[in-house]
CSV table of C-alpha atoms and ligand atoms in Angstrom, one decimal:
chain,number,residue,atom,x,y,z
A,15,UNK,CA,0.0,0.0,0.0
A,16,UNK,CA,0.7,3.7,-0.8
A,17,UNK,CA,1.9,4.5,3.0
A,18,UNK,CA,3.0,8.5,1.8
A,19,UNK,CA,-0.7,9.0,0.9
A,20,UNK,CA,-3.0,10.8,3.2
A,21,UNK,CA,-6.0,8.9,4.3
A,22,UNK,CA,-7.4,10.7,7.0
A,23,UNK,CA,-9.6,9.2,10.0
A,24,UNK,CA,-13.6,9.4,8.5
A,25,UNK,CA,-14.9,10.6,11.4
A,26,UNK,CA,-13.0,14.1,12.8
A,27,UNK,CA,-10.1,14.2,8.9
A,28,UNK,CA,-7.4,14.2,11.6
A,29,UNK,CA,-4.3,11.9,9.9
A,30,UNK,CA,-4.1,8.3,10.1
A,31,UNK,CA,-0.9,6.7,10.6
A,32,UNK,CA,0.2,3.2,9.4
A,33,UNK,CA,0.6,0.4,11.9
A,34,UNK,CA,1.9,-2.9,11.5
A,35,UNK,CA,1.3,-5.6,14.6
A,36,UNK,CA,2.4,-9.1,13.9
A,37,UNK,CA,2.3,-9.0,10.1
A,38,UNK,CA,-1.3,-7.0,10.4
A,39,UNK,CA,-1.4,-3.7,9.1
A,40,UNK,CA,-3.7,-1.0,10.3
A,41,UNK,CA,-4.4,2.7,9.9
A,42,UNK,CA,-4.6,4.2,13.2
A,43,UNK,CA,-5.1,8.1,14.6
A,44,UNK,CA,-3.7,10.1,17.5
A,45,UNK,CA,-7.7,9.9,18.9
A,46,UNK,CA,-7.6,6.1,19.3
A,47,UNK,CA,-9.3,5.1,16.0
A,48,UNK,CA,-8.0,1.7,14.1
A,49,UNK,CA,-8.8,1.0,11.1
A,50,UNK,CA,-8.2,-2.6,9.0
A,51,UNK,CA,-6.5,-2.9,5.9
A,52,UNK,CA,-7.7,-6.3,4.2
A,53,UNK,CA,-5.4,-7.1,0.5
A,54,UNK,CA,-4.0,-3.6,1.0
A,55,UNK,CA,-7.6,-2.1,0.8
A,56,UNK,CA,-7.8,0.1,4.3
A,57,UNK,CA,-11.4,-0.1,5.2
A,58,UNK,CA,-12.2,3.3,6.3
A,59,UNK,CA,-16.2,3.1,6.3
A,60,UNK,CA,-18.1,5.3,9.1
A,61,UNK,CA,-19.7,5.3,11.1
A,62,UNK,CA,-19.1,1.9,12.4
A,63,UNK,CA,-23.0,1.4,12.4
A,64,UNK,CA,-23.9,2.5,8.9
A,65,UNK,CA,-27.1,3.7,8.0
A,66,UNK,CA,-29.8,1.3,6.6
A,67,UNK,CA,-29.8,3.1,3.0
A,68,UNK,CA,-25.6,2.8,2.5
A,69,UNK,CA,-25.4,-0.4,4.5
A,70,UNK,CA,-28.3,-2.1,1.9
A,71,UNK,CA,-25.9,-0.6,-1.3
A,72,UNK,CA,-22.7,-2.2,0.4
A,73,UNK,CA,-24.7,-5.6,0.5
A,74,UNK,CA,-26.5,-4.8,-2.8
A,75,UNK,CA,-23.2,-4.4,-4.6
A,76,UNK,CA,-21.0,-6.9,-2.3
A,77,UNK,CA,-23.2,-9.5,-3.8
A,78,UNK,CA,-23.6,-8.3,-7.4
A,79,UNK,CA,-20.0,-6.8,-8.1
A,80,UNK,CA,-19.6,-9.5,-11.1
A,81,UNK,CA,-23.4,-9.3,-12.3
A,82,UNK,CA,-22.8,-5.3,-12.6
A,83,UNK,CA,-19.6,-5.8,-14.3
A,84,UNK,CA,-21.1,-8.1,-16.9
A,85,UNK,CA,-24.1,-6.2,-17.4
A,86,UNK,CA,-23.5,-2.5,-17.0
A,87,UNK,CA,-22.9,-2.0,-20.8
A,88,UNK,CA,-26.7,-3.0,-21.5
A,89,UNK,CA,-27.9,0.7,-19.9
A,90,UNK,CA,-25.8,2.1,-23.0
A,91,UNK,CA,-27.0,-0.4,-25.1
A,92,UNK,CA,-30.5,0.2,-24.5
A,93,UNK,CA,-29.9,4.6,-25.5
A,94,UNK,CA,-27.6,2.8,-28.3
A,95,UNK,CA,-25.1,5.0,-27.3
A,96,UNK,CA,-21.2,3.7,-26.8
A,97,UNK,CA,-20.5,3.7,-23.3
A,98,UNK,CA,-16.5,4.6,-23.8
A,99,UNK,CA,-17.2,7.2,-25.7
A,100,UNK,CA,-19.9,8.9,-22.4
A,101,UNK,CA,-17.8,7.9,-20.4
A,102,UNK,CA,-14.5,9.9,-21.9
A,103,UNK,CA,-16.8,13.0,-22.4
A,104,UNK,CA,-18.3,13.0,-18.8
A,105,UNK,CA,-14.5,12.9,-17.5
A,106,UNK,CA,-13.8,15.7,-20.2
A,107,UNK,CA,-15.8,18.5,-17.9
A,108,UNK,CA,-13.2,17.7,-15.1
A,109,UNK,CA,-10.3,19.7,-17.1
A,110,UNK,CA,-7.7,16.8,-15.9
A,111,UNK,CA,-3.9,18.4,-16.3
A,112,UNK,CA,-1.0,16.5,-16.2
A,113,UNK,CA,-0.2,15.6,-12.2
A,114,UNK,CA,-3.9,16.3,-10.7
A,115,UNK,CA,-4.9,14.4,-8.1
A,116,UNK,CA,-8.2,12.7,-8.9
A,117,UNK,CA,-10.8,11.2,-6.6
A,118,UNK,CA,-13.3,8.5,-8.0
A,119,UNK,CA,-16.3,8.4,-5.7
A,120,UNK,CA,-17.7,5.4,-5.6
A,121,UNK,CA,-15.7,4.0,-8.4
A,122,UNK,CA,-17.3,0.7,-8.4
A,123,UNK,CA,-15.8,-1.8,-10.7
A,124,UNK,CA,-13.5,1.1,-12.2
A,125,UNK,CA,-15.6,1.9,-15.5
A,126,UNK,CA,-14.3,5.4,-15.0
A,127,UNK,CA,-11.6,5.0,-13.3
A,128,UNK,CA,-9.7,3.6,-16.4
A,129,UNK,CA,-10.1,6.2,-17.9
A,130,UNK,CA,-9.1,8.9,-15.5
A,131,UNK,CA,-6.1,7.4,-15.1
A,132,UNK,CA,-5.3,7.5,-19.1
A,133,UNK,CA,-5.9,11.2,-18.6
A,134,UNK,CA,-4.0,11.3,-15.6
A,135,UNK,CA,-0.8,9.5,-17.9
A,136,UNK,CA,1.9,8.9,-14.8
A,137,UNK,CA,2.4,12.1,-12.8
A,138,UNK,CA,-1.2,11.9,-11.3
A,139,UNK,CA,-2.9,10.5,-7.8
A,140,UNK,CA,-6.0,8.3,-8.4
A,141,UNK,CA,-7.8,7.5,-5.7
A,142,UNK,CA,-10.5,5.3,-6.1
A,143,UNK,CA,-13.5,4.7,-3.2
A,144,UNK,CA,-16.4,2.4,-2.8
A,145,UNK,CA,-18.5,1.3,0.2
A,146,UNK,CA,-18.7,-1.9,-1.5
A,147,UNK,CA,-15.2,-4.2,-1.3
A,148,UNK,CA,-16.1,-6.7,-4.2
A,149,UNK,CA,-16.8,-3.9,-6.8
A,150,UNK,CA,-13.6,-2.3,-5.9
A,151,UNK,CA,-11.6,-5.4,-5.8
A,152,UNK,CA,-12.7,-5.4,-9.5
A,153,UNK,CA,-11.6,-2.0,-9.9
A,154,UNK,CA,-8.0,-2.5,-8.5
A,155,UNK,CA,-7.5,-5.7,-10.5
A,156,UNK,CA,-8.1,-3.6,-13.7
A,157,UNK,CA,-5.5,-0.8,-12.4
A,158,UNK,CA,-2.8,-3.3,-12.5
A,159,UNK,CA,-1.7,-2.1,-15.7
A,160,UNK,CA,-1.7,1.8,-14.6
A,161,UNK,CA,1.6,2.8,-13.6
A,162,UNK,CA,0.4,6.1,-12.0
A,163,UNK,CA,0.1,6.7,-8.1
A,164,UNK,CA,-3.1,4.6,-7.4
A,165,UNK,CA,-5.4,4.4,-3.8
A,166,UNK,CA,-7.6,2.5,-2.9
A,167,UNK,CA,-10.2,2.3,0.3
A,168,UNK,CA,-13.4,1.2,1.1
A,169,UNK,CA,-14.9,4.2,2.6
A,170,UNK,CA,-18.5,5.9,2.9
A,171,UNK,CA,-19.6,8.8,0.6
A,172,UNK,CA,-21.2,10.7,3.2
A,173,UNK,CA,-17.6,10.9,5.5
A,174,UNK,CA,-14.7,10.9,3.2
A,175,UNK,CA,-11.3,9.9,4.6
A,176,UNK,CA,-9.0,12.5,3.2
A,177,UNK,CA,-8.4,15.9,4.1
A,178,UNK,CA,-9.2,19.1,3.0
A,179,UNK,CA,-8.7,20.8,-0.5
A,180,UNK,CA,-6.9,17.6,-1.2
A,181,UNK,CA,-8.5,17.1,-4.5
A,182,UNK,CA,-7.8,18.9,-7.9
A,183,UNK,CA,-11.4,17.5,-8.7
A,184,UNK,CA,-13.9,14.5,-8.1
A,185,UNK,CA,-15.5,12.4,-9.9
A,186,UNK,CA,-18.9,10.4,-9.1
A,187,UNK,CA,-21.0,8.7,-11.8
A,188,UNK,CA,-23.9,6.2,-10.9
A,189,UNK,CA,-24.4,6.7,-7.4
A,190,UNK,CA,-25.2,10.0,-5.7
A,191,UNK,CA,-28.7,8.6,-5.5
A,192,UNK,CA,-28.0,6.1,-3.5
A,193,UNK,CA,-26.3,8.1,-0.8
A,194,UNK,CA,-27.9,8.4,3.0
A,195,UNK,CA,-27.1,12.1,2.9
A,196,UNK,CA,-26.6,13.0,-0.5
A,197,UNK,CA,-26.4,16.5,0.5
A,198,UNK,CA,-23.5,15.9,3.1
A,199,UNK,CA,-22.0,13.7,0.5
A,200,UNK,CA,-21.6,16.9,-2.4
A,201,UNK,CA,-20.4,19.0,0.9
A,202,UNK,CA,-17.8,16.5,1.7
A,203,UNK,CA,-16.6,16.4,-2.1
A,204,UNK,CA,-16.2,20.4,-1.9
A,205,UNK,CA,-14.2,19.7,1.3
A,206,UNK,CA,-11.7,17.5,0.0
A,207,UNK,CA,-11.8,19.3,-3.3
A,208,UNK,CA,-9.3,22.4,-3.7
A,209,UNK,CA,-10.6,26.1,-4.5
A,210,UNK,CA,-10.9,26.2,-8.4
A,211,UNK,CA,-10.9,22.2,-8.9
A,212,UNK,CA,-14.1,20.7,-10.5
A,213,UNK,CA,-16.8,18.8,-9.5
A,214,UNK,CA,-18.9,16.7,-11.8
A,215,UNK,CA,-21.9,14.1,-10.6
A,216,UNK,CA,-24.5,12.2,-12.5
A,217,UNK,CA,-26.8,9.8,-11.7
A,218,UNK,CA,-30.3,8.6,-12.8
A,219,UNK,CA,-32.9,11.4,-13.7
A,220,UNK,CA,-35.9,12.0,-16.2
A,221,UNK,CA,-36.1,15.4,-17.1
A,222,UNK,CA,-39.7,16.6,-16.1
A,223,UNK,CA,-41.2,16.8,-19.6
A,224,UNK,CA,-40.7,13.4,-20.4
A,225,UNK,CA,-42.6,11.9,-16.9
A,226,UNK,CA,-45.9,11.2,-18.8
A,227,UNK,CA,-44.2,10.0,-21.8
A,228,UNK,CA,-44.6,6.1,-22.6
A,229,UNK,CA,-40.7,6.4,-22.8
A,230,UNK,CA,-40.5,6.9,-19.0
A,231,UNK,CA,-43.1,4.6,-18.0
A,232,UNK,CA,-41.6,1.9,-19.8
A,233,UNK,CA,-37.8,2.8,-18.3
A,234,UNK,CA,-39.1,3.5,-14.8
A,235,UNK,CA,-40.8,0.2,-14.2
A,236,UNK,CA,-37.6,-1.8,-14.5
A,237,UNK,CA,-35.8,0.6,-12.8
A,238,UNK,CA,-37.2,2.9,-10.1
A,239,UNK,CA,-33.9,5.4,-10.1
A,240,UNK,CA,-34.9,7.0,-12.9
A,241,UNK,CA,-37.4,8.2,-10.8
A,242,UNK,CA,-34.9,10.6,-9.1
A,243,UNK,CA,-34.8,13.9,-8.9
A,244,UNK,CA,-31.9,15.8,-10.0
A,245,UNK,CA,-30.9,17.1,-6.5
A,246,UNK,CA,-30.3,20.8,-7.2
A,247,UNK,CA,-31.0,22.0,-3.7
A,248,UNK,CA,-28.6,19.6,-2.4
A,249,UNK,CA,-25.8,21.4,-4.3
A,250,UNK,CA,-23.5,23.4,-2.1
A,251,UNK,CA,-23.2,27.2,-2.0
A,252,UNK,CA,-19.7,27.1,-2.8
A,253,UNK,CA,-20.9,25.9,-6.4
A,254,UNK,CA,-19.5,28.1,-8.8
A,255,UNK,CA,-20.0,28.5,-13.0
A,256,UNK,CA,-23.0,26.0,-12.3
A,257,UNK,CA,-23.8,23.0,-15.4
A,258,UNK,CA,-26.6,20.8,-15.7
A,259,UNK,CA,-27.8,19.1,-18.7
A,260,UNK,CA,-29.0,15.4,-19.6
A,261,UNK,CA,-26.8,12.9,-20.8
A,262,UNK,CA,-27.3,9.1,-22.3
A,263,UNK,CA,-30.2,9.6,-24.5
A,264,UNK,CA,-31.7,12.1,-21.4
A,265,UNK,CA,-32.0,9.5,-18.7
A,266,UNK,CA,-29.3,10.7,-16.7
A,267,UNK,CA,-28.1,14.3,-15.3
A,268,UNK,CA,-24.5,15.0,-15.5
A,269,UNK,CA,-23.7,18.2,-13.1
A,270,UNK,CA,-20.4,19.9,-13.1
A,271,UNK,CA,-19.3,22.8,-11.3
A,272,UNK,CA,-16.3,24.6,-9.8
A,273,UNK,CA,-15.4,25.0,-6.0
A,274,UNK,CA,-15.8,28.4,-5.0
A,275,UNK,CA,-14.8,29.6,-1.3
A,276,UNK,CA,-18.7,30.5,0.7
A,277,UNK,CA,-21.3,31.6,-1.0
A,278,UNK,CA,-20.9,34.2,-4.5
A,279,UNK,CA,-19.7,37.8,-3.4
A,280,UNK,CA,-20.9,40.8,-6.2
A,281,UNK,CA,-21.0,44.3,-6.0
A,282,UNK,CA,-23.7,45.4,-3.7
A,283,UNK,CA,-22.3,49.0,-2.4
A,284,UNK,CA,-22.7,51.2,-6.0
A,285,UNK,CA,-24.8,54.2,-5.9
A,286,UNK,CA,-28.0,53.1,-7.2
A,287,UNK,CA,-29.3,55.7,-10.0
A,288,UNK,CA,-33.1,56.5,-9.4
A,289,UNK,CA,-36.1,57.8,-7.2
A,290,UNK,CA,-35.1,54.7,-4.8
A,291,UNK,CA,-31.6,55.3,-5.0
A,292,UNK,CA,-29.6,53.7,-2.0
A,293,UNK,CA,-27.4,50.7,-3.4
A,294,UNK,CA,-27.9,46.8,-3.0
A,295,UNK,CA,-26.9,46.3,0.7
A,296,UNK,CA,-28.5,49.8,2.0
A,297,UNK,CA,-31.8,48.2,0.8
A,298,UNK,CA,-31.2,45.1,2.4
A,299,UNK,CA,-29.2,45.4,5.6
A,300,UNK,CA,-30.3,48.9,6.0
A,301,UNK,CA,-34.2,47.7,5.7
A,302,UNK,CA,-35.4,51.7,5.3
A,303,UNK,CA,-35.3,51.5,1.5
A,304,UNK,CA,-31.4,52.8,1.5
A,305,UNK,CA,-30.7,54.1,5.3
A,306,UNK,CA,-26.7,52.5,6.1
A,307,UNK,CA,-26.4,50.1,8.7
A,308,UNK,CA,-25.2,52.5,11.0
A,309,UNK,CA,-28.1,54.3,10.8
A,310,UNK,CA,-30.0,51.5,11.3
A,311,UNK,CA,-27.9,51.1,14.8
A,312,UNK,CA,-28.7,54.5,15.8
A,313,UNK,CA,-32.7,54.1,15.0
A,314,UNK,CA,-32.3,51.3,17.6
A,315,UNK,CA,-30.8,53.5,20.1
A,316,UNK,CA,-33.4,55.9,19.8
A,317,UNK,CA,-36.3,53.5,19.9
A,318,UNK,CA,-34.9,51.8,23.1
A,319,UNK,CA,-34.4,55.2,25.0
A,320,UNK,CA,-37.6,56.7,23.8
A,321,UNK,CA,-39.6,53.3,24.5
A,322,UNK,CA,-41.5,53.5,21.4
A,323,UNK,CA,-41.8,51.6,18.1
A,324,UNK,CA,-39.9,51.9,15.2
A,325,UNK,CA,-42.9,52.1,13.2
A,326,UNK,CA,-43.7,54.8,15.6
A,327,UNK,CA,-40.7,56.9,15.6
A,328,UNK,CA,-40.2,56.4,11.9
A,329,UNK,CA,-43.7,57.7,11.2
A,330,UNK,CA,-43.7,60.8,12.8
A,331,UNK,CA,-39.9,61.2,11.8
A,332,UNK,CA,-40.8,61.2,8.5
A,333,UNK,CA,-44.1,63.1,8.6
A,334,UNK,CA,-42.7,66.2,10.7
A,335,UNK,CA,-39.4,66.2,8.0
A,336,UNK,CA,-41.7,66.6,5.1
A,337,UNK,CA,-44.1,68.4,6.7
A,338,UNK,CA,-41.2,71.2,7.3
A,339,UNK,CA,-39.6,70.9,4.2
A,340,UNK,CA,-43.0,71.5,2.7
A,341,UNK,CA,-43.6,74.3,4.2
A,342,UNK,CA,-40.5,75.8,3.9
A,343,UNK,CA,-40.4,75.3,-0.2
A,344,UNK,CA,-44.0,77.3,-0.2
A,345,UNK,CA,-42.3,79.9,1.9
A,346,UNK,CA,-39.5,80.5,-0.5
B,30,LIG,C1,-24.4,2.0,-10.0
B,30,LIG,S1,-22.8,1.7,-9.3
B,30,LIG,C2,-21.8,2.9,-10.2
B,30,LIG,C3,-20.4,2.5,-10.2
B,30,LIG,C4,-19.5,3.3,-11.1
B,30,LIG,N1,-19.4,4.7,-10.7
B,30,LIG,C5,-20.0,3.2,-12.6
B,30,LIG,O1,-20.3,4.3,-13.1
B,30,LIG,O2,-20.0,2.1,-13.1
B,30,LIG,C6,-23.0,2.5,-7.7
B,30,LIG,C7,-21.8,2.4,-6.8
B,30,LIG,O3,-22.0,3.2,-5.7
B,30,LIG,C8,-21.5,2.6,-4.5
B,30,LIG,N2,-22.1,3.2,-3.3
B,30,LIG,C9,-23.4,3.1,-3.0
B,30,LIG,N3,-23.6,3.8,-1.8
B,30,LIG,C10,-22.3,4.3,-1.4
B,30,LIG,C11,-21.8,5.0,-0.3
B,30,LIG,N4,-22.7,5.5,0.7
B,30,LIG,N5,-20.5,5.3,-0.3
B,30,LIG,C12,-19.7,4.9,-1.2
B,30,LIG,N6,-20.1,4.2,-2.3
B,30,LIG,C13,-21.4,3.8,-2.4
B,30,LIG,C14,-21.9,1.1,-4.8
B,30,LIG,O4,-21.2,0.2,-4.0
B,30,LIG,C15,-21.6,1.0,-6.3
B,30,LIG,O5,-20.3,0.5,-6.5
């Protein structure tokens, strides 16, 4: 096993050291966690307990890891559309250069990650995880060939084991639907995914104008995924230069976007031309239609000494200032 790589513990990213007791080899952290390494695949699932949903795909998969090998090809088949040639385009969007480190999120048998590591050549890091151990054990056998610096680990979507901003982008095709938490999954891939790398997801979707078609009927009743919706309010803030669009004849989404840092900045604080006038973040943090925030402060003060409203103070405020400049522009 890669011992320079850093797998960190799933459940607080703190680094896991390896640890070898008579002949056993282990993955261990400063807090007292251990975690087993079985044919050099660490097994760093978490929690120890997983929930129902990811613990019925580990079984789901454990048992049909050769059956989904044999068989995947048939969902291209049925869009006659040639699987390689997806597959390469789908990997396109995440702008691979030479040396990236790559993670392949629940690789499975390793139908992508073949060919991330042809774009990868020999300078990258491929690290390839599944919550399943017999689909990856397919995986690793088909990496033999790839000379480039390769990882394994069984692991859990939802609590990745590697660190932050680790990633120059990641990669997960097939499975976000199946995730307990596919929301803390995405926020876990922008963790471990550096500022500026790329994200790109797909799953199982029909686009909402084809639900009553006899198309998605007849797709849906063998299998329920494409049911799914494309989980748009699950995508993280940091999400920047945003893609969605329907891939594989339109039965699945294919996402890809950018880690930003929080959530967009733009320019709120220009003059506003106009009756209104104010800018953007008078309007909003002010709350007077343009007052500043520390106006806003000082409104406060008043209202608390003088023990009356806002509405109150604002009203008369208002009505006694226009009154008097009224007044004065008949004078004049
Ligand atoms: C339909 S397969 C897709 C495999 C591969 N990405 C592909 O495109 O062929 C779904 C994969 O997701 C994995 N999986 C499901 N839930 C998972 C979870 N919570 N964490 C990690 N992997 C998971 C399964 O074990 C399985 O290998």
């Amino acid at each position: 096993m890669e011992t320079k790589f850093p797998f960190t513990d799933p459940s607080n990213h703190k680094p896991l050291q390896l640890e070898e007791v008579n002949g056993e080899q282990h993955l261990v952290s400063d807090g007292g966690s251990r975690y087993n390494i079985h044919d050099a695949i660490p097994d760093l699932k978490y929690p120890t307990e997983l929930d129902p949903i990811d613990q019925k795909a580990q079984v789901f998969y454990d048992n049909r890891a050769k059956a989904y090998e044999s068989n995947m090809h048939l969902t291209f088949k049925t869009h006659r559309v040639n699987e390689q040639k997806c597959r390469e385009e789908f990997i396109g969007a995440l702008d691979i250069k030479n040396g990236d480190k790559v993670l392949d999120l629940a690789c499975g048998t390793g139908r992508d990650s073949v060919i991330i590591a042809e774009s990868l050549g020999d300078s990258g890091v491929l690290c390839m995880v599944d919550i399943a151990v017999e689909m990856l054990k397919i995986c690793k056998a088909k990496m033999d060939k790839f000379t480039l610096q390769k990882h394994f680990c069984t692991a859990n979507a939802c609590y990745l084991p590697f660190p932050d901003n680790y990633f120059d982008s990641t990669y997960s095709f097939g499975a976000l639907g199946e995730f307990s938490d596919i929301k803390g999954s995405l926020a876990e891939m922008v963790r471990v995914t550096k500022t500026g790398g790329k994200i790109v997801v797909g799953d199982e979707s029909m686009p909402p104008w084809l639900r009553n078609s006899y198309f998605y009927k007849v797709l849906k009743t063998t299998n329920p995924q494409f049911e799914e919706i494309v989980p748009l309010k699950e995508i993280p803030i940091e999400a920047r230069d945003f893609r969605l669009r329907y891939v594989i004849n339109g039965v699945f989404y294919l996402i890809d976007f950018r880690v930003g840092e929080g959530e967009p900045d733009a320019d709120f604080d220009f003059a506003i031309p106009g009756v209104r006038g104010g800018t953007y973040r008078t309007r909003y943090d002010g709350q007077l239609e343009g007052v500043t925030p520390e106006a806003k402060s000082l409104l406060f003060e008043v209202i608390e000494k003088k023990g009356i409203s806002m509405h109150e103070w604002l009203d008369e405020l208002v009505k006694n200032g226009a009154e008097k400049e009224l007044k004065g522009g008949k004078q004049s």
